[in-house]
Coordinates of C-alpha atoms in Angstrom, one line a residue:
M257 CA 156.2 145.5 -14.3
A258 CA 156.7 147.5 -17.5
R259 CA 160.0 149.0 -18.2
T260 CA 160.2 152.6 -19.5
T261 CA 163.2 154.2 -21.1
P262 CA 163.5 157.8 -19.8
P263 CA 162.7 160.5 -22.4
R264 CA 165.7 161.7 -24.3
R265 CA 166.8 165.1 -23.3
A266 CA 166.3 166.3 -26.9
D267 CA 164.2 165.4 -29.9
I268 CA 167.3 165.1 -32.1
A269 CA 165.3 164.5 -35.3
A270 CA 163.4 167.8 -34.7
V271 CA 166.8 169.6 -34.3
F272 CA 168.3 167.8 -37.3
P273 CA 165.4 166.9 -39.7
E274 CA 168.0 165.0 -41.9
L275 CA 167.8 162.2 -39.2
A276 CA 164.0 161.7 -39.4
P277 CA 164.0 159.4 -42.5
L278 CA 166.8 157.4 -40.8
G279 CA 164.8 156.6 -37.7
R280 CA 164.2 152.9 -37.0
Q281 CA 162.1 151.1 -34.5
A282 CA 163.9 148.9 -31.9
V283 CA 162.3 146.7 -29.3
R284 CA 164.3 146.8 -26.1
L285 CA 163.9 143.4 -24.3
H286 CA 164.8 144.4 -20.8
P287 CA 165.7 140.9 -19.5
R288 CA 165.4 140.6 -15.7
L289 CA 166.1 137.5 -13.6
G290 CA 163.0 135.3 -13.3
A291 CA 161.5 131.9 -14.0
P292 CA 160.3 131.8 -17.6
T293 CA 158.5 128.7 -19.0
V294 CA 158.6 127.3 -22.6
R295 CA 155.5 129.4 -23.3
D296 CA 157.2 132.7 -22.4
S297 CA 159.5 135.0 -24.3
S298 CA 162.8 134.8 -22.4
V299 CA 166.5 135.1 -22.2
G300 CA 168.3 132.0 -21.0
G301 CA 165.0 130.2 -20.4
P302 CA 163.7 126.8 -21.7
L303 CA 162.7 126.5 -25.3
L304 CA 159.5 125.2 -26.9
W305 CA 161.3 122.4 -28.7
P306 CA 159.8 119.4 -30.4
A307 CA 160.6 116.0 -28.8
G308 CA 161.3 114.5 -32.2
E309 CA 163.7 117.3 -33.5
P310 CA 167.4 116.8 -32.9
W311 CA 169.0 119.3 -30.5
P312 CA 171.7 121.3 -32.3
V313 CA 175.3 120.8 -31.4
C314 CA 178.7 122.4 -32.3
E315 CA 181.5 120.4 -33.8
G316 CA 184.1 123.2 -33.1
P317 CA 187.0 123.9 -33.3
H318 CA 187.2 125.8 -30.0
P319 CA 190.5 127.6 -29.7
E320 CA 190.4 128.2 -25.9
D321 CA 193.5 129.0 -23.8
D322 CA 192.1 127.4 -20.7
L323 CA 190.4 124.1 -19.9
P324 CA 186.6 124.2 -20.0
V325 CA 184.3 123.9 -17.1
S326 CA 180.7 122.6 -16.9
P327 CA 177.5 124.6 -16.6
A328 CA 177.1 123.1 -13.1
D329 CA 180.5 124.6 -12.1
V330 CA 179.5 128.0 -13.3
R331 CA 176.1 127.8 -11.5
L332 CA 177.8 126.7 -8.3
R333 CA 180.4 129.5 -8.5
R334 CA 177.7 132.1 -9.0
N335 CA 175.7 130.7 -6.0
L336 CA 178.8 130.8 -3.8
Q337 CA 179.7 134.3 -4.9
E338 CA 176.2 135.5 -4.1
A339 CA 176.3 133.7 -0.7
A340 CA 179.6 135.5 0.0
R341 CA 178.1 138.9 -0.8
S342 CA 175.1 138.1 1.5
A343 CA 177.0 136.7 4.4
G344 CA 180.1 138.8 4.2
G345 CA 182.4 135.9 3.3
L346 CA 182.7 132.2 2.8
T347 CA 183.5 129.3 5.1
A348 CA 186.6 127.3 4.5
P349 CA 184.7 124.4 2.7
E350 CA 182.8 127.0 0.6
R351 CA 186.1 128.6 -0.4
A352 CA 187.5 125.2 -1.4
A353 CA 184.4 124.5 -3.4
L354 CA 184.7 127.9 -5.2
E355 CA 188.3 127.3 -6.1
A356 CA 187.3 123.8 -7.5
T357 CA 184.9 125.4 -10.0
H358 CA 187.9 126.9 -11.8
T359 CA 189.9 123.7 -12.0
G360 CA 188.4 122.7 -15.4
H361 CA 188.2 119.3 -17.0
P362 CA 189.6 117.7 -20.2
W363 CA 187.9 118.7 -23.4
S364 CA 185.0 116.5 -24.2
P365 CA 185.6 114.3 -27.3
G366 CA 182.1 114.7 -28.8
P367 CA 180.2 117.7 -30.2
N368 CA 179.1 120.3 -27.7
A369 CA 175.3 120.8 -27.2
L370 CA 174.1 124.3 -27.8
L371 CA 172.6 126.5 -25.0
P372 CA 169.4 128.5 -25.2
V373 CA 170.0 132.2 -25.4
A374 CA 166.7 133.8 -26.4
Q375 CA 163.1 132.8 -27.2
L376 CA 160.9 135.5 -28.7
Y377 CA 157.2 135.1 -29.5
A378 CA 155.8 137.4 -32.1
R379 CA 152.9 138.3 -29.8
D380 CA 155.4 140.0 -27.4
I381 CA 157.8 141.6 -29.9
P382 CA 156.2 144.2 -32.3
G383 CA 157.5 143.8 -35.8
L384 CA 159.6 140.7 -35.1
P385 CA 161.1 139.7 -38.4
R386 CA 160.0 136.1 -39.3
P387 CA 159.1 133.9 -42.1
E388 CA 155.5 133.6 -43.1
G389 CA 153.6 131.0 -41.0
T390 CA 156.0 131.3 -38.0
D391 CA 155.5 133.1 -34.7
L392 CA 158.6 132.1 -32.7
L393 CA 162.3 132.9 -32.9
Q394 CA 164.7 130.8 -31.0
V395 CA 168.4 131.6 -30.7
L396 CA 171.0 129.1 -29.3
W397 CA 174.7 129.2 -29.2
C398 CA 177.8 127.2 -28.3
P399 CA 179.1 128.8 -25.1
L400 CA 182.7 128.7 -26.2
N401 CA 184.8 131.1 -28.2
H402 CA 185.1 130.7 -32.0
D403 CA 187.4 132.3 -34.5
P404 CA 187.7 134.8 -36.0
Q405 CA 185.8 137.2 -33.7
W406 CA 186.3 135.2 -30.4
M407 CA 182.7 134.9 -29.4
P408 CA 180.0 132.2 -29.3
A409 CA 178.7 130.6 -32.5
A410 CA 174.9 131.0 -32.7
E411 CA 172.1 129.1 -34.4
V412 CA 168.8 130.8 -35.4
V413 CA 165.5 128.8 -35.5
W414 CA 162.1 130.1 -36.6
R415 CA 159.1 127.9 -36.0
S416 CA 155.3 127.9 -35.6
S417 CA 154.5 127.3 -31.9
A418 CA 151.2 125.7 -32.8
E419 CA 153.0 122.9 -34.7
V420 CA 155.5 121.9 -32.1
G421 CA 153.4 119.0 -30.6
E422 CA 155.1 116.8 -28.0
L423 CA 157.8 118.8 -26.1
L424 CA 161.4 117.8 -25.4
V425 CA 161.4 117.7 -21.6
E426 CA 165.1 117.5 -20.8
P427 CA 167.3 119.0 -23.5
P428 CA 171.0 118.2 -23.3
L429 CA 173.4 120.6 -21.7
P430 CA 176.8 121.5 -23.2
A431 CA 179.7 119.5 -21.6
D432 CA 182.1 122.4 -22.1
V433 CA 181.7 126.1 -21.4
T434 CA 184.4 128.8 -21.0
Q435 CA 186.4 129.0 -17.9
Y436 CA 184.6 132.1 -16.7
G437 CA 181.1 131.1 -17.9
E438 CA 180.5 134.4 -19.6
Y439 CA 178.2 132.9 -22.2
L440 CA 175.9 131.1 -19.7
P441 CA 172.8 133.3 -19.3
E442 CA 170.7 133.2 -16.2
P443 CA 166.9 132.6 -16.9
C444 CA 165.3 136.0 -17.5
V445 CA 161.8 137.2 -18.2
L446 CA 161.4 140.0 -20.7
H447 CA 159.7 143.4 -20.6
P448 CA 159.6 144.5 -24.2
E449 CA 159.5 148.2 -25.0
V450 CA 159.4 150.0 -28.4
V451 CA 161.8 152.9 -28.9
D452 CA 163.1 155.0 -31.8
E453 CA 166.7 154.9 -32.8
Y454 CA 169.0 156.8 -35.1
P455 CA 172.3 155.8 -36.7
A456 CA 175.5 156.0 -34.7
P457 CA 177.7 158.9 -35.7
L458 CA 180.1 156.7 -37.7
E459 CA 177.2 155.8 -40.0
L460 CA 176.2 159.4 -40.7
E461 CA 177.7 161.7 -43.3
R462 CA 180.7 163.4 -41.8
D463 CA 179.3 166.9 -42.1
L464 CA 176.1 165.9 -40.3
A465 CA 178.0 164.0 -37.6
E466 CA 180.2 167.1 -36.9
R467 CA 177.2 169.5 -36.8
I468 CA 175.5 167.2 -34.3
A469 CA 178.6 167.0 -32.2
D470 CA 179.0 170.8 -32.2
W471 CA 175.4 171.2 -31.2
T472 CA 175.5 168.6 -28.3
E473 CA 178.6 170.3 -27.0
R474 CA 177.0 173.7 -26.9
E475 CA 173.6 172.3 -25.7
F476 CA 174.7 170.1 -22.8
A477 CA 178.1 171.1 -21.6
G478 CA 178.1 171.9 -17.9
V479 CA 174.5 170.9 -17.3
D480 CA 174.6 167.1 -17.4
P481 CA 174.4 165.5 -13.9
R482 CA 177.3 163.2 -14.7
H483 CA 179.6 166.2 -15.0
L484 CA 181.3 165.0 -18.2
H485 CA 184.4 166.7 -19.5
P486 CA 183.4 169.2 -22.2
E487 CA 185.0 167.2 -25.0
E488 CA 182.9 164.2 -24.0
F489 CA 179.7 166.1 -24.8
R490 CA 180.7 165.8 -28.4
A491 CA 179.9 162.1 -28.0
Y492 CA 176.5 162.8 -26.3
Y493 CA 174.6 161.9 -29.4
Q494 CA 176.5 158.6 -29.7
Y495 CA 175.7 157.4 -26.2
E496 CA 172.4 159.1 -25.3
L497 CA 170.5 160.1 -28.4
S498 CA 171.1 157.6 -31.1
V499 CA 171.4 153.8 -30.4
A500 CA 170.0 152.1 -27.3
P501 CA 172.4 149.7 -25.6
G502 CA 171.6 146.2 -24.4
W503 CA 169.3 143.5 -25.6
K504 CA 167.0 144.4 -28.4
V505 CA 165.3 143.4 -31.7
G506 CA 165.9 145.5 -34.8
G507 CA 167.1 149.1 -34.6
W508 CA 170.7 150.2 -35.5
G509 CA 174.1 148.7 -34.7
P510 CA 176.1 150.3 -31.9
W511 CA 179.2 151.0 -33.9
S512 CA 181.8 152.5 -31.7
F513 CA 185.2 150.8 -31.3
S514 CA 185.1 149.5 -35.0
D515 CA 184.3 151.3 -38.2
P516 CA 180.9 150.4 -39.7
S517 CA 180.8 147.9 -42.5
V518 CA 178.0 146.8 -44.8
M519 CA 176.7 143.4 -43.7
R520 CA 176.0 141.5 -46.9
C521 CA 174.4 138.0 -47.2
A522 CA 177.0 135.4 -48.2
T523 CA 174.4 133.7 -50.4
C524 CA 172.9 136.6 -52.4
E525 CA 174.9 139.7 -51.5
C526 CA 171.8 141.4 -50.2
V527 CA 172.4 144.0 -47.5
M528 CA 171.4 142.3 -44.2
S529 CA 169.3 143.8 -41.4
P530 CA 169.8 143.7 -37.6
L531 CA 167.8 140.9 -36.0
L532 CA 168.9 140.5 -32.4
T533 CA 171.4 142.5 -30.3
I534 CA 172.8 140.7 -27.3
G535 CA 174.2 142.9 -24.6
S536 CA 176.7 142.4 -21.9
G537 CA 174.5 142.4 -18.8
A538 CA 171.1 144.0 -18.5
L539 CA 171.9 147.5 -17.2
D540 CA 174.8 149.8 -17.9
G541 CA 174.2 152.8 -15.6
S542 CA 173.6 155.1 -18.5
G543 CA 170.6 157.4 -19.2
W544 CA 169.1 154.5 -21.1
D545 CA 168.4 152.4 -18.0
P546 CA 164.6 152.2 -17.4
V547 CA 163.2 154.6 -14.8
Q548 CA 161.9 151.5 -12.8
D549 CA 165.4 150.1 -12.5
R550 CA 167.5 153.0 -11.3
G551 CA 170.0 151.7 -8.7
L552 CA 169.3 148.1 -9.6
A553 CA 172.4 145.8 -10.0
E554 CA 171.5 142.6 -11.7
D555 CA 173.9 140.2 -13.3
I556 CA 172.4 138.0 -16.0
G557 CA 175.6 136.1 -16.7
I558 CA 176.6 137.4 -20.1
L559 CA 179.8 139.2 -21.1
I560 CA 180.6 139.8 -24.8
G561 CA 184.3 140.7 -25.3
R562 CA 185.1 143.7 -23.1
S563 CA 181.4 144.5 -22.4
Y564 CA 180.6 144.8 -26.0
H565 CA 177.5 143.7 -28.0
M566 CA 177.0 140.7 -30.2
Q567 CA 174.6 141.4 -33.2
L568 CA 172.8 138.8 -35.3
Y569 CA 171.8 140.0 -38.8
Y570 CA 169.3 138.3 -41.2
C571 CA 168.9 138.4 -44.9
P572 CA 165.6 140.2 -45.9
A573 CA 165.6 138.4 -49.2
S574 CA 165.3 135.0 -47.6
F575 CA 165.1 133.7 -44.0
D576 CA 166.7 130.5 -45.4
H577 CA 170.0 132.3 -46.0
P578 CA 172.6 132.0 -43.2
H579 CA 172.5 134.7 -40.6
L580 CA 175.6 136.8 -39.8
E581 CA 177.3 137.6 -36.5
N582 CA 179.3 140.6 -35.5
M583 CA 180.8 142.0 -32.3
Q584 CA 180.4 145.8 -31.8

C-alpha cells in the first residue's frame, strides 16, 4: 500500500518566494514491519551480500555503562512484551525470562559484527546518490554507542546488484548490543514517497525566519486541531512546513536542538550533502504521518538519543571519501 503525506496546510514557498530556490527533494522511506528479502529495499532486512566478501566488523572502543546483551535477548524481550500487551500480562516463567534478557553478559573479546540497517535499490529511490555503475546502497552499523556523539558507528557500501554473484546465506550477528537494544531494527519493507522540503528555521537568514514565524502565528493560531499555545505557532514552519521527520534520503537536516554547522569532507573540505536520515521509530503522531497510517502504532526498534535523528552525509566530490555522521 502506498503511503501519502497529507498536503501541507500552506504552500509556504508561494507565500515566501525566497524559499523556492532553497527547496530540495526528499524521498521518505516509510518503513513498516514486514518480511523483506535480499532483493527488496528495506530497513533491518537481509542484505544482498557476496559470499566471498568479508562481513564488516567494529573494533571499538565501546564506552557503555552497562553490560551488553545479545540480539537474541532483545528479540525475546520484544516478543514477551508484545505477548504481555496481547494477553494482559505474563506468567511467572515469562516474567523471569523477561528479567533475564536484561542481565547482560561479559564483553566479547573479539570485534563486533555490524548489523544491517538499510538497503536501498536505485529503482525504488528516485534520485538516490550513488557512484556510476552502482544501483544499490547498503548501510550497516555497530549496534553500540561510540564517542563522541554516543550513537552507532555506520558503514556505507555502494555496489552493483548484477555483480554480486553467489550470496552470503548466513551473515554473522553482533555478539554485543546495547542493554536496551535501541539500535536493533525490526525487518521493514519500504513505501518510498517523494516530497519537497525547505530549510529548518535555523538555516534561514534571521529576518526571513522571523517573518515566517510572524506569519505562521497570525495564520494558524487558534485554528489548529492540536490546540497549540499561541507561542508554539511560531514554530509551525519548523515542524509542519519545512523538514519531514523520520527515515528519508536527501532533503534537509532537521536542525532543532543544536545549531546548524557546515558538514565538510575530512578529505577535501567539500561541503557534504545529506544521504540518509535515520529516524527514531516510524511514526511520530505529527501532521507528517501518512494518511494511511493515522492511529497506527508500530515500533520498528530504533531510538536515536532522546528520539532524535541520525544523519549520514556523503561527499559530492567523491563517493570514495568517508561519510560523516551527525545526530540532530
